[in-house]
Amino acid sequence: MKVLGIETSCDDTSVALFDSNSGVAENLVSSQIQLHNHFGGVVPELASRAHLVNLLPLVDHLLENHKMKLKDLDGIAVTAGPGLVGALLVGLSTGKALAMAADLPLVGIHHIEGHILANALTQDMTFPACVLVVSGGHSEVIYMPEVGVYEKMGGTLDDAAGEAFDKTAKLLGLPYPGGPPIDRLAKEGTAGRFKFPRPLQKDPRIVFSFSGLKTAVRLEVEKLPQPLTEQDVADVCYEVQNAIVDSLTQRLFKAAGMKNVKAVYLAGGVAANSGLRERTAMEAQKRGLHFLPPERVYCTDNAAMIAYAGYCHFSAGRADGLDLDSFPRGVLKTWK
Ligand code: KG4
Ligand code: ZN
């Protein structure tokens, strides 16, 4: 089965081809980072307009690369939500138009399910599992007995983990998105110069809170002689990353213990973080749990994960009609 995936929920325009015989045949991503960097965050209207300009040429390019026509596909999977509504609508309208033109089945995918199933692009996933979903808009732990069954165990009370990286990076004068530069600079940092909060550790619930982190970082940064030295920035990055990784892994493994799972997984843009990947691997090994991180290209937004999720839905006999709507917010529901 050959599925075309379309992802336009935020600031990456992406199209991909998943072939059930050979895996991901192509994953094209057109990043809008340069466009939004100047504003220190994503400007929704600019994102929609850029998707509109980039999406169809990317689809053409992908089909040409594989000497395929639309009718050679078996289905189209498109991110229906959550995300920026204007950005989602560009992907959704395009997916519908292509499906109608070539008389192909269409399925709308929840963006978070895409992130979770990105793990299956490089390994056979083991179940039952607990998945830590950490992106620009989400921080949650999901219990997953099998593909298509999702039970949210808890999540953030305020900022998402990616937001915590992005906001603290901004305070340090680092570019947007802030996760990658913090990850890189943390490797040059020395431990112990700063102490940042790890709230709610004794809370019996699976909850995160990151809003206090940016205030704590701002207060520490203001105490230092200005401008900050490269070492100052690296040391702050080290401790910011450490505080976020501590909070995330403590809750993930608490949830894993509660559900007695066989595996843990990471999903979403923050899953690309070196510190989080290393710590999760270490803690999983201590407990005899299976863990292999998703490939970095499949952590941040991409259409390969959407195409693969589409393949799972089509294989289970699921598809949507042309009345499929986008949803800016909405929890990931069990569909099996
Ligand atoms: O999943 P994603 O690409 O988009 C959303 O669905 O939100 O996640 C984007 C987030 C951003 O906040 C970015 O700073 C973060 O993922 N991120 C990272 C790393 N790479 C991306 N955070 C920490 N370390 C990284 N290496
Ligand atoms: Zn995402």
XYZ file of C-alpha atoms and ligand atoms in Angstrom:
363
model
C 0.000 0.000 0.000
C 1.318 3.454 -0.960
C 0.133 6.357 1.210
C 0.794 10.044 0.628
C 1.135 11.963 3.925
C 0.530 15.706 4.290
C 1.530 17.681 7.396
C 0.913 21.438 7.766
C -0.134 21.837 11.413
C 2.447 24.462 12.354
C 5.481 25.908 10.565
C 6.774 22.946 8.534
C 5.246 22.050 5.186
C 5.867 18.354 4.709
C 4.807 15.621 2.289
C 5.902 11.984 2.392
C 5.372 8.681 0.698
C 5.053 5.549 2.831
C 5.161 2.216 1.036
C 4.128 -0.768 3.167
C 6.597 -2.978 1.241
C 9.675 -0.827 1.731
C 8.967 1.827 4.397
C 9.433 5.593 3.988
C 10.189 6.189 0.311
C 10.513 9.956 0.728
C 9.982 12.587 3.418
C 10.184 16.185 2.154
C 10.141 19.022 4.687
C 10.096 22.694 3.793
C 10.945 24.550 6.987
C 9.683 28.083 7.639
C 12.191 28.772 10.430
C 13.827 31.654 8.527
C 10.427 33.260 7.959
C 9.405 33.216 11.639
C 12.821 33.561 13.324
C 12.669 37.331 13.020
C 9.484 37.356 15.191
C 10.807 34.939 17.852
C 7.915 32.499 17.274
C 5.473 31.261 14.648
C 3.200 33.922 13.065
C 0.045 31.925 12.141
C -0.984 33.972 9.089
C 2.522 33.828 7.601
C 2.593 30.060 8.228
C -0.704 29.510 6.328
C 0.467 31.591 3.380
C 3.789 29.769 3.187
C 2.025 26.372 3.277
C -0.178 27.539 0.425
C 2.850 28.472 -1.681
C 4.896 25.368 -0.846
C 2.514 22.443 -0.550
C 1.453 21.593 -4.126
C 4.974 22.012 -5.578
C 6.224 19.598 -2.865
C 3.542 17.032 -3.816
C 4.494 17.398 -7.515
C 8.160 17.026 -6.659
C 7.555 13.880 -4.618
C 5.441 12.229 -7.346
C 7.976 13.166 -10.046
C 10.857 11.749 -7.964
C 9.050 8.420 -7.864
C 7.708 8.596 -11.422
C 4.224 8.271 -10.004
C 0.855 9.768 -10.769
C -1.765 10.498 -8.115
C -3.769 7.451 -9.211
C -0.784 5.190 -8.382
C -1.381 5.968 -4.687
C -3.651 3.877 -2.465
C -4.664 6.652 -0.093
C -3.982 10.102 1.341
C -3.430 10.841 5.039
C -3.509 14.418 6.270
C -3.056 16.020 9.687
C -6.531 17.212 10.720
C -5.471 18.688 14.108
C -4.478 19.904 16.605
C -2.548 22.906 15.321
C -2.934 26.364 13.812
C -6.328 26.337 12.176
C -5.332 28.267 9.036
C -2.264 26.094 8.547
C -4.286 22.892 9.041
C -6.915 24.028 6.536
C -4.321 24.386 3.777
C -3.229 20.749 4.222
C -6.757 19.457 4.686
C -8.224 21.236 1.616
C -5.301 20.071 -0.491
C -5.647 16.474 0.750
C -9.374 16.511 0.002
C -8.889 17.998 -3.466
C -6.236 15.413 -4.391
C -8.341 12.553 -2.977
C -11.379 13.706 -4.927
C -9.425 14.260 -8.161
C -7.927 10.751 -8.125
C -10.809 9.014 -6.335
C -8.584 7.934 -3.434
C -9.526 7.196 0.180
C -8.701 9.976 2.641
C -7.997 9.797 6.366
C -7.490 12.608 8.888
C -4.740 11.992 11.420
C -4.342 13.425 14.911
C -0.910 15.081 14.923
C 0.027 13.454 18.242
C -0.773 9.986 16.936
C 1.608 10.772 14.074
C 4.373 11.699 16.532
C 3.800 8.508 18.547
C 3.758 6.222 15.513
C 6.985 7.816 14.218
C 8.599 5.284 16.570
C 7.316 2.467 14.343
C 9.189 3.838 11.305
C 12.463 2.412 12.590
C 11.454 -0.479 14.842
C 8.642 -2.884 15.675
C 6.999 -1.250 18.671
C 6.571 -3.321 21.857
C 3.305 -3.114 23.843
C 1.971 -2.317 26.375
C 3.942 0.928 26.473
C 4.004 4.388 28.011
C 4.799 7.210 25.595
C 6.147 10.597 26.640
C 4.826 13.093 24.093
C 6.916 16.258 24.223
C 6.595 18.930 21.549
C 6.084 22.668 21.179
C 2.462 22.364 22.268
C 2.268 19.094 24.233
C 3.747 17.413 27.311
C 1.849 14.311 28.246
C 2.232 10.670 29.138
C 0.039 8.278 27.173
C -0.564 4.632 28.021
C -0.764 2.564 24.875
C -1.707 -1.142 25.039
C -1.631 -1.314 21.205
C -1.700 0.906 18.099
C -4.978 2.826 18.030
C -5.620 2.678 21.793
C -4.565 5.751 23.770
C -5.145 6.597 27.428
C -3.799 9.915 28.645
C -2.284 9.456 32.103
C -1.404 13.089 32.715
C 0.249 16.143 31.271
C 1.450 19.665 31.749
C -0.403 22.141 33.941
C 1.033 25.105 32.035
C 3.816 25.268 29.417
C 4.788 22.347 27.205
C 8.375 21.041 27.373
C 9.188 22.498 23.934
C 7.837 25.868 25.047
C 10.102 25.702 28.112
C 13.109 25.190 25.811
C 11.953 27.937 23.432
C 11.199 30.528 26.138
C 14.406 30.007 28.111
C 16.407 30.100 24.862
C 14.822 33.463 24.064
C 15.927 34.806 27.488
C 19.466 33.735 26.620
C 19.323 35.457 23.216
C 19.377 32.129 21.332
C 17.456 31.673 18.050
C 13.991 30.109 17.630
C 13.246 27.241 18.038
C 15.270 27.105 21.239
C 15.532 23.334 21.767
C 18.320 22.614 19.257
C 20.701 25.422 20.421
C 20.139 24.545 24.117
C 20.821 20.871 23.305
C 24.053 21.830 21.491
C 25.299 24.327 24.113
C 24.418 22.097 27.082
C 27.212 19.776 25.904
C 29.738 22.579 26.650
C 28.168 23.439 30.032
C 29.439 22.577 33.500
C 27.167 21.118 36.171
C 26.239 22.737 39.475
C 26.551 26.500 38.791
C 22.781 27.057 38.847
C 19.856 25.298 40.499
C 16.516 25.380 38.706
C 13.181 24.084 40.067
C 11.718 20.611 39.522
C 8.155 21.283 40.694
C 5.451 18.758 41.686
C 7.873 15.842 42.164
C 5.935 14.535 45.150
C 2.548 15.026 43.490
C 0.825 11.636 43.135
C -0.499 12.610 39.684
C 1.441 12.437 36.415
C 1.782 16.207 36.063
C 4.385 18.636 34.741
C 4.856 22.350 35.283
C 7.432 24.392 33.409
C 6.151 27.954 33.799
C 8.359 28.622 36.871
C 11.484 27.642 34.959
C 11.644 30.712 32.766
C 11.254 33.043 35.792
C 14.001 31.146 37.637
C 16.282 31.397 34.593
C 15.524 35.106 34.157
C 16.360 35.816 37.836
C 19.687 33.931 37.604
C 20.605 35.555 34.293
C 19.871 39.044 35.670
C 22.340 38.441 38.528
C 25.214 37.804 36.085
C 27.470 40.513 34.609
C 26.167 41.519 31.165
C 26.692 40.590 28.411
C 26.792 36.900 29.323
C 29.919 34.983 28.394
C 29.691 31.889 26.176
C 30.430 29.782 29.265
C 27.601 31.458 31.233
C 25.144 30.618 28.456
C 26.420 27.031 28.190
C 26.159 26.536 31.963
C 22.582 27.855 32.048
C 21.693 25.600 29.075
C 23.145 22.588 30.884
C 21.014 23.160 33.984
C 17.855 24.115 32.048
C 18.079 20.889 30.051
C 18.845 18.900 33.197
C 15.820 20.335 35.038
C 13.482 19.586 32.108
C 14.877 16.070 31.601
C 14.602 15.311 35.361
C 10.940 16.339 35.428
C 10.025 14.461 32.260
C 11.787 11.188 33.005
C 10.663 11.048 36.639
C 6.988 11.178 35.506
C 7.473 8.853 32.530
C 8.967 6.078 34.668
C 6.434 6.636 37.449
C 3.675 6.093 34.847
C 5.492 3.064 33.418
C 5.635 1.539 36.924
C 1.934 2.222 37.531
C 0.931 0.410 34.322
C 3.603 -2.284 34.482
C 4.489 -1.765 30.797
C 7.105 -3.561 28.700
C 8.390 -0.478 26.850
C 8.677 3.288 26.969
C 8.842 5.629 23.974
C 9.543 9.297 23.294
C 7.591 11.314 20.732
C 7.557 14.905 19.421
C 10.204 17.519 18.712
C 11.758 17.414 22.212
C 12.364 13.658 21.713
C 15.317 14.811 19.564
C 17.008 16.140 22.721
C 20.280 14.330 23.468
C 19.939 14.627 27.249
C 16.400 13.239 27.225
C 17.322 10.356 24.915
C 20.361 9.390 27.017
C 18.572 9.611 30.370
C 15.539 7.662 29.102
C 17.823 4.931 27.753
C 19.655 4.722 31.090
C 16.505 4.596 33.235
C 14.812 2.086 30.905
C 17.833 -0.194 31.050
C 17.853 -0.068 34.881
C 14.226 -1.267 34.887
C 14.557 -3.836 32.084
C 12.184 -1.882 29.816
C 12.527 -1.752 26.031
C 13.486 1.686 24.678
C 14.874 2.850 21.371
C 14.529 6.542 20.491
C 12.844 7.532 17.232
C 15.133 8.754 14.465
C 15.753 12.481 14.906
C 14.270 13.402 11.502
C 11.029 11.760 12.593
C 10.904 13.578 15.979
C 10.161 17.078 14.701
C 7.146 17.673 12.458
C 7.197 15.523 9.333
C 4.710 13.890 6.976
C 6.304 10.409 7.093
C 4.708 9.867 10.514
C 1.333 11.013 9.116
C 1.621 8.727 6.073
C 2.484 5.775 8.325
C -0.416 6.543 10.714
C -2.650 6.713 7.614
C -1.423 3.278 6.567
C -2.416 1.929 10.042
C -5.913 3.442 9.723
C -6.449 2.222 6.127
C -5.220 -1.273 7.110
C -7.842 -1.319 9.860
C -10.526 -0.344 7.311
C -10.849 3.261 8.515
C -11.239 6.289 6.245
C -12.919 9.709 6.387
C -15.332 11.433 4.042
C -14.798 14.750 2.287
C -16.729 16.397 5.133
C -13.670 15.825 7.386
C -13.019 18.977 9.429
C -9.882 20.422 10.994
C -9.672 20.830 14.784
C -7.299 23.364 16.385
C -7.551 21.533 19.751
C -8.592 18.054 20.734
C -7.368 15.034 22.668
C -6.090 11.918 20.951
C -8.917 9.416 21.034
C -8.843 5.639 20.789
C -10.075 4.553 17.371
C -9.681 0.812 17.554
O 6.929 18.330 17.349
P 7.461 19.643 16.950
O 8.371 19.722 15.742
O 6.294 20.651 16.693
C 5.133 20.639 17.462
O 4.262 19.771 17.212
O 5.087 21.480 18.405
O 8.207 20.236 18.224
C 8.828 21.476 18.203
C 9.527 21.683 19.533
C 10.118 23.074 19.680
O 9.696 23.612 20.904
C 11.626 22.818 19.663
O 12.371 23.737 20.443
C 11.689 21.417 20.248
O 10.602 20.741 19.677
N 12.949 20.730 19.889
C 13.885 20.375 20.783
C 14.963 19.804 20.060
N 14.623 19.811 18.735
C 13.379 20.384 18.654
N 13.904 20.515 22.136
C 15.004 20.080 22.774
N 16.082 19.533 22.161
C 16.095 19.373 20.815
N 17.161 18.830 20.210
Zn 4.539 18.198 16.259
